[in-house]
PDB file of C-alpha atoms in Angstrom:
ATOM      1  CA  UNK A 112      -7.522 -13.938  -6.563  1.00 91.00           C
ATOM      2  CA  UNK A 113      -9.195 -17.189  -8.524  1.00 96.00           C
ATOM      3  CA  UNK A 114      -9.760 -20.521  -6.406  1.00 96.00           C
ATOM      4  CA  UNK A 115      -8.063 -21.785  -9.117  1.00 96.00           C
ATOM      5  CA  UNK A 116      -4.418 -23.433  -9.647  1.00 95.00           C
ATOM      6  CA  UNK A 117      -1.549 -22.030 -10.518  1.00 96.00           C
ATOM      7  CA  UNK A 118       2.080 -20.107  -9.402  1.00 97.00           C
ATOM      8  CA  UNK A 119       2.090 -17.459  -7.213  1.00 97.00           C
ATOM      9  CA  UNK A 120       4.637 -14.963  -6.515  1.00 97.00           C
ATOM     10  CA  UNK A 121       5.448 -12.091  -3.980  1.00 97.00           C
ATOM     11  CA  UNK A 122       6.730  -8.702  -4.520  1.00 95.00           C
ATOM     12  CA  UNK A 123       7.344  -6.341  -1.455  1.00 96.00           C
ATOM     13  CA  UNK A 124       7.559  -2.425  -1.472  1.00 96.00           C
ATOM     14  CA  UNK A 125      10.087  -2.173   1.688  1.00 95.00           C
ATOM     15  CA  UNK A 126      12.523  -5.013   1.598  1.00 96.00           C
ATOM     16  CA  UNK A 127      11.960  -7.175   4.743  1.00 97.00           C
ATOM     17  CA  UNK A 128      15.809  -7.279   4.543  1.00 96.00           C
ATOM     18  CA  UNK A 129      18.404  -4.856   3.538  1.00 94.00           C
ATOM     19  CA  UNK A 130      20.606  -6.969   0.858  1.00 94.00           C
ATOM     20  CA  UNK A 131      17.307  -8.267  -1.414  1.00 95.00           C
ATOM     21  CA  UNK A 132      15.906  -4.977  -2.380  1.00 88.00           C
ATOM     22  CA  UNK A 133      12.448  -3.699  -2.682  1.00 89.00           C
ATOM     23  CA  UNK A 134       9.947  -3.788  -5.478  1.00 90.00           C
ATOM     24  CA  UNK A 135      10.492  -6.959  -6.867  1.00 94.00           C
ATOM     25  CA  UNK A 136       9.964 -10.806  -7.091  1.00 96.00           C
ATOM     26  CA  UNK A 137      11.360 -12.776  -3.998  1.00 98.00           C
ATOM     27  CA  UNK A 138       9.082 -15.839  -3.608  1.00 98.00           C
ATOM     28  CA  UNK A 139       7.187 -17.840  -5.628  1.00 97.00           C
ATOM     29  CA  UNK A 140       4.556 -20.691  -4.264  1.00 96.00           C
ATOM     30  CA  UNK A 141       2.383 -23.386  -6.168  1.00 96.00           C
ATOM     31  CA  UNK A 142      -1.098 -24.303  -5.102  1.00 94.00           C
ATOM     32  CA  UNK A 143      -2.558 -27.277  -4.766  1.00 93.00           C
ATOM     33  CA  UNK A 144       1.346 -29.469  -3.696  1.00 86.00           C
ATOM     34  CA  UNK A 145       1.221 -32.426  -5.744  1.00 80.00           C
ATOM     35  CA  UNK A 146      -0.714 -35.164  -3.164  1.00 67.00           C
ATOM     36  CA  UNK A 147      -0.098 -38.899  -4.704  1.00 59.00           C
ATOM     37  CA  UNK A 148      -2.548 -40.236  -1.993  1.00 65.00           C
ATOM     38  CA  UNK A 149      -5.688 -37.623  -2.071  1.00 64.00           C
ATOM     39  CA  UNK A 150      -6.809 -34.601  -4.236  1.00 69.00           C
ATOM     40  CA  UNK A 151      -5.639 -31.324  -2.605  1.00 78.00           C
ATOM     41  CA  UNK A 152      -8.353 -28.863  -1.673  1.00 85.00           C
ATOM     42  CA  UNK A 153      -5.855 -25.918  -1.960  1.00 91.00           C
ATOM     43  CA  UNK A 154      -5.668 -23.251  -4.093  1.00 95.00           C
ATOM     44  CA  UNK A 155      -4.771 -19.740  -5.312  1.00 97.00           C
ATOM     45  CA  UNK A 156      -7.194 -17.738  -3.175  1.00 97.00           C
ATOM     46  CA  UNK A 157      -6.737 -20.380   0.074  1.00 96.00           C
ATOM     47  CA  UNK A 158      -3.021 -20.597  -0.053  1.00 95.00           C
ATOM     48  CA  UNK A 159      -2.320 -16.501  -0.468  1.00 97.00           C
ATOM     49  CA  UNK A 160      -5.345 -15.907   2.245  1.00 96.00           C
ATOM     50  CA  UNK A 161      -3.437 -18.150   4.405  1.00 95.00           C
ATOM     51  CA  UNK A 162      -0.067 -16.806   3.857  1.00 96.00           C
ATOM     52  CA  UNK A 163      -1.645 -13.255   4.740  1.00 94.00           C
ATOM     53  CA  UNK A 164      -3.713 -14.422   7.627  1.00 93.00           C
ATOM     54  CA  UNK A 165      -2.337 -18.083   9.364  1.00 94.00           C
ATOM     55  CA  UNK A 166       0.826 -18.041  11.001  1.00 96.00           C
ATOM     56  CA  UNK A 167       4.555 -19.091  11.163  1.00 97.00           C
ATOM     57  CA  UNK A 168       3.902 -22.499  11.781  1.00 96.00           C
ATOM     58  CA  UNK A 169       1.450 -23.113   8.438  1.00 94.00           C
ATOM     59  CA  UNK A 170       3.278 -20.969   6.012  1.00 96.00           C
ATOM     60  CA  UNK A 171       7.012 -21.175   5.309  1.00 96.00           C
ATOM     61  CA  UNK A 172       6.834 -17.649   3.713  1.00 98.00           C
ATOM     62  CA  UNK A 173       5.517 -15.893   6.681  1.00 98.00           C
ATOM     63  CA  UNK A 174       8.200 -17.813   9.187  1.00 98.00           C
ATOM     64  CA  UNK A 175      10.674 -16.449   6.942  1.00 98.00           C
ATOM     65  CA  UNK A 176       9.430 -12.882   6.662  1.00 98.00           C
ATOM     66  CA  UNK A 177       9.206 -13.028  10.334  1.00 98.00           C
ATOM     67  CA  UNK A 178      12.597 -14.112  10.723  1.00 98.00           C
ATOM     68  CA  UNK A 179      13.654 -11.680   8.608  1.00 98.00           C
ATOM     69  CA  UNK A 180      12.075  -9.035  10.027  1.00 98.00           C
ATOM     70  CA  UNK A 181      13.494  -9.913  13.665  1.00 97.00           C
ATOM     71  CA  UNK A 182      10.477 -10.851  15.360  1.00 98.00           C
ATOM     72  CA  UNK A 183      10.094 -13.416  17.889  1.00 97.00           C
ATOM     73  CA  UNK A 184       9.834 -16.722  17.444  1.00 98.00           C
ATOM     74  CA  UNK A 185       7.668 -18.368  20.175  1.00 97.00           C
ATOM     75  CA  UNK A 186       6.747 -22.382  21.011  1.00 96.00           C
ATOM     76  CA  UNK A 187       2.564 -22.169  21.129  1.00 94.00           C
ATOM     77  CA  UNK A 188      -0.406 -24.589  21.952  1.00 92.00           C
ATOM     78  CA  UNK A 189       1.830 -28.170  23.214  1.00 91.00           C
ATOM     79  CA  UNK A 190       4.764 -26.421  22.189  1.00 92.00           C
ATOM     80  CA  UNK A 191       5.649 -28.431  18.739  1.00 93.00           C
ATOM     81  CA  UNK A 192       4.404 -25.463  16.786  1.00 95.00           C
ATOM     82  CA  UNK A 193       6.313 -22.042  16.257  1.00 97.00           C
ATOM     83  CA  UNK A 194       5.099 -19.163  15.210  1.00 97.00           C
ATOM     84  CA  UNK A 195       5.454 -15.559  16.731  1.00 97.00           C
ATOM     85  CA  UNK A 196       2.302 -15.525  19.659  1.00 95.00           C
ATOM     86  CA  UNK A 197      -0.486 -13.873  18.892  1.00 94.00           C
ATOM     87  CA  UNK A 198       1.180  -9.982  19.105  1.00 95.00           C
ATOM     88  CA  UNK A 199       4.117 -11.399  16.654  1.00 97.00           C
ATOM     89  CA  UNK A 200       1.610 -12.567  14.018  1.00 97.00           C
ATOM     90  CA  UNK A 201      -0.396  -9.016  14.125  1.00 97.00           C
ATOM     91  CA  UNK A 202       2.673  -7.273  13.355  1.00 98.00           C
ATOM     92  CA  UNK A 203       3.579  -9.637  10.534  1.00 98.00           C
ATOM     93  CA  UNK A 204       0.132  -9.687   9.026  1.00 97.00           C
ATOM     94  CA  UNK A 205       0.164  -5.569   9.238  1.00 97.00           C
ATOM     95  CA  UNK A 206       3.936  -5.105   7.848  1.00 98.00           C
ATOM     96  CA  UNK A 207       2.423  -7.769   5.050  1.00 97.00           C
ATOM     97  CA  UNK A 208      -0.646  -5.690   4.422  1.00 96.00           C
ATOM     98  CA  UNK A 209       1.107  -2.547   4.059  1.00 97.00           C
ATOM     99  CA  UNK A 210       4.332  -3.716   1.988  1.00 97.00           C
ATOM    100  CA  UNK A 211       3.194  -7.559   0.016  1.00 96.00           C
ATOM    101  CA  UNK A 212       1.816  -7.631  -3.534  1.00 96.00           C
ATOM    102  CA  UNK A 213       0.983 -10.914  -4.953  1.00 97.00           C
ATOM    103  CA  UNK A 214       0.623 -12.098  -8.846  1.00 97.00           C
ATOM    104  CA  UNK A 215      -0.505 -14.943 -10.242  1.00 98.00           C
ATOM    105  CA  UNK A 216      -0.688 -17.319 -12.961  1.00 97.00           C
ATOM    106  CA  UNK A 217      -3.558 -19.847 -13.035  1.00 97.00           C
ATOM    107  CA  UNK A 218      -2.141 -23.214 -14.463  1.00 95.00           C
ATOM    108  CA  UNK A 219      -3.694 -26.831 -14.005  1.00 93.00           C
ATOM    109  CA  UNK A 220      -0.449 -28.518 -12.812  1.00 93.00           C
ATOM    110  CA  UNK A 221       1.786 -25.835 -11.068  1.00 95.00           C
ATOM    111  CA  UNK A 222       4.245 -28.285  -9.836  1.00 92.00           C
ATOM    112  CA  UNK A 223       5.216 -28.547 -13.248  1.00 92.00           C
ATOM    113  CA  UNK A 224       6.506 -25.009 -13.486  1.00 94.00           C
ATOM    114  CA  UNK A 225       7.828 -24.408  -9.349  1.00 93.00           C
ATOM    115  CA  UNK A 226      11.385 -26.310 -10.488  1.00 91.00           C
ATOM    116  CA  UNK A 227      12.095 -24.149 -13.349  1.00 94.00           C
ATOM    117  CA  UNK A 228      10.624 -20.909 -11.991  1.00 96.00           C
ATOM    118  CA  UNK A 229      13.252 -21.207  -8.904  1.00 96.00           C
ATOM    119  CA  UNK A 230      15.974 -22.198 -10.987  1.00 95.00           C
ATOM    120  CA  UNK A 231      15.988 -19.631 -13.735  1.00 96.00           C
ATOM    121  CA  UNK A 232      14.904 -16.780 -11.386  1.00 96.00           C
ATOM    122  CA  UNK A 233      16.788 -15.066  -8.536  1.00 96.00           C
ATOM    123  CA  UNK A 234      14.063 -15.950  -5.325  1.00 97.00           C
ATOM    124  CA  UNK A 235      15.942 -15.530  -2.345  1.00 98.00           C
ATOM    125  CA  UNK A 236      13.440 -16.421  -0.140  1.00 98.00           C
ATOM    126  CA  UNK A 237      12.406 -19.631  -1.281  1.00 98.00           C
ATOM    127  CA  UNK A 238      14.394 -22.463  -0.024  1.00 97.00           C
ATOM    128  CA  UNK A 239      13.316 -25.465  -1.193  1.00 95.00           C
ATOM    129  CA  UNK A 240      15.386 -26.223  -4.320  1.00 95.00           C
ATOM    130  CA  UNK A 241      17.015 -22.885  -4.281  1.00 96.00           C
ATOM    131  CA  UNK A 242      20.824 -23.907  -2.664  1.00 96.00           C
ATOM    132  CA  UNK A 243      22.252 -21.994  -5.742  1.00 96.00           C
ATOM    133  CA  UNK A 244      20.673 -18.891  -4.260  1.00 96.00           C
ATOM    134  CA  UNK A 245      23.402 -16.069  -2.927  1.00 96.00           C
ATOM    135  CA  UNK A 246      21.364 -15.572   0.149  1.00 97.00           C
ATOM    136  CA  UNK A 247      20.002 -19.353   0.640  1.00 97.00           C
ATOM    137  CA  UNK A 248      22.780 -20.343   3.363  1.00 98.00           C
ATOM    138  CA  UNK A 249      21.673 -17.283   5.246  1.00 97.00           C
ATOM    139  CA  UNK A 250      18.406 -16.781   5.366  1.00 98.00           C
ATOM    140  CA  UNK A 251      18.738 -21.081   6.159  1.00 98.00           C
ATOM    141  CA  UNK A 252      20.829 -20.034   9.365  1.00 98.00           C
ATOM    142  CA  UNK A 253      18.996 -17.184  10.230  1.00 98.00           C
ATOM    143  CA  UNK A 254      15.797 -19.409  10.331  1.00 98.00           C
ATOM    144  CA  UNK A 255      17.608 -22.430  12.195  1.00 98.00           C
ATOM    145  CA  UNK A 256      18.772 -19.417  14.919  1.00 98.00           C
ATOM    146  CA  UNK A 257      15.507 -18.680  15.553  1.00 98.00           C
ATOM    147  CA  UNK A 258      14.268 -21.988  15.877  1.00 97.00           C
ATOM    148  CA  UNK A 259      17.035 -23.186  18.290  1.00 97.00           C
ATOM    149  CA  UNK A 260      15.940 -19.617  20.674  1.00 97.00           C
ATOM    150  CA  UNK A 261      12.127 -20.527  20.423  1.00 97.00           C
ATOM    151  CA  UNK A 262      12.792 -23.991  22.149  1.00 96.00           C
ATOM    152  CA  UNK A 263      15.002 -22.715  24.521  1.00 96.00           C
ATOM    153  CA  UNK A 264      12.088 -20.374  25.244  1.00 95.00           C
ATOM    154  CA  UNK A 265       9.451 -21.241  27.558  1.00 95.00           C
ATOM    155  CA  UNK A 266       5.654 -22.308  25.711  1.00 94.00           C
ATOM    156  CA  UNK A 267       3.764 -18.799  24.628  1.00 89.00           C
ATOM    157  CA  UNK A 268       0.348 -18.315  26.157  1.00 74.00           C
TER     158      UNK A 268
END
């Protein structure tokens, strides 16, 4: 993976959820964001390290794998941030190691290409700018449920 910019996108070989099917594009990412007040110091290699690696509360795609997948979803450190404790995140990270294939295209300004790519392609696990996704309003819901149970929980060691 370059530390370079460009699109990213993720394939999975088991489906983390029954109605999307395996072996084949469900997410697509951009590093560096577009940052009007500073340069970004993201990109490829950082941002797909991270999304293998951090945790629910840093990475949109592994909250909603997560979700998907019916783990936990835990308050952690002053209890602002949710992810799923530390046993939660193992199990992500391994299910991720064993099923996730990322590709990549290196391009200067990535932004430019996020809006079309989620338009024109079926990515039902992106979110942002996706409403005309079949499975948006779901996986939406299934993510608010999980929120609303991890504050009703008490903070994770």
């Amino acid at each position: 993976m370059p530390a370079a910019a460009g699109v990213y996108g993720w394939h999975f070989k088991e489906s983390p959820h029954p109605d999307l099917g395996s072996e084949r594009l469900l997410y697509v990412g951009i590093a560096p964001r577009p940052m009007s007040n500073r340069t970004s110091t993201q990109n490829l290699r950082k941002r797909v390290r991270y999304h293998y690696r951090g945790n629910a509360a840093g990475s949109t795609l592994r909250l909603t794998l997560g979700c998907l997948l019916g783990l936990e979803l835990r308050r952690v450190g002053n209890g602002t941030r949710l992810t799923f404790g530390k046993a939660g995140e193992a199990v992500l990270s391994q299910w991720m190691a064993d099923n996730a294939q990322v590709c990549w295209l290196e391009h200067h300004e990535p932004w430019t290409m996020e809006s079309e790519l989620i338009s024109q392609l079926d990515l039902p696990l992106n979110l942002d700018q996706n409403r005309h996704n079949g499975f948006h309003d779901r996986l939406k819901e299934l993510r608010a449920r999980a929120r609303e149970r991890a504050r009703a929980l008490p903070i994770s060691a």
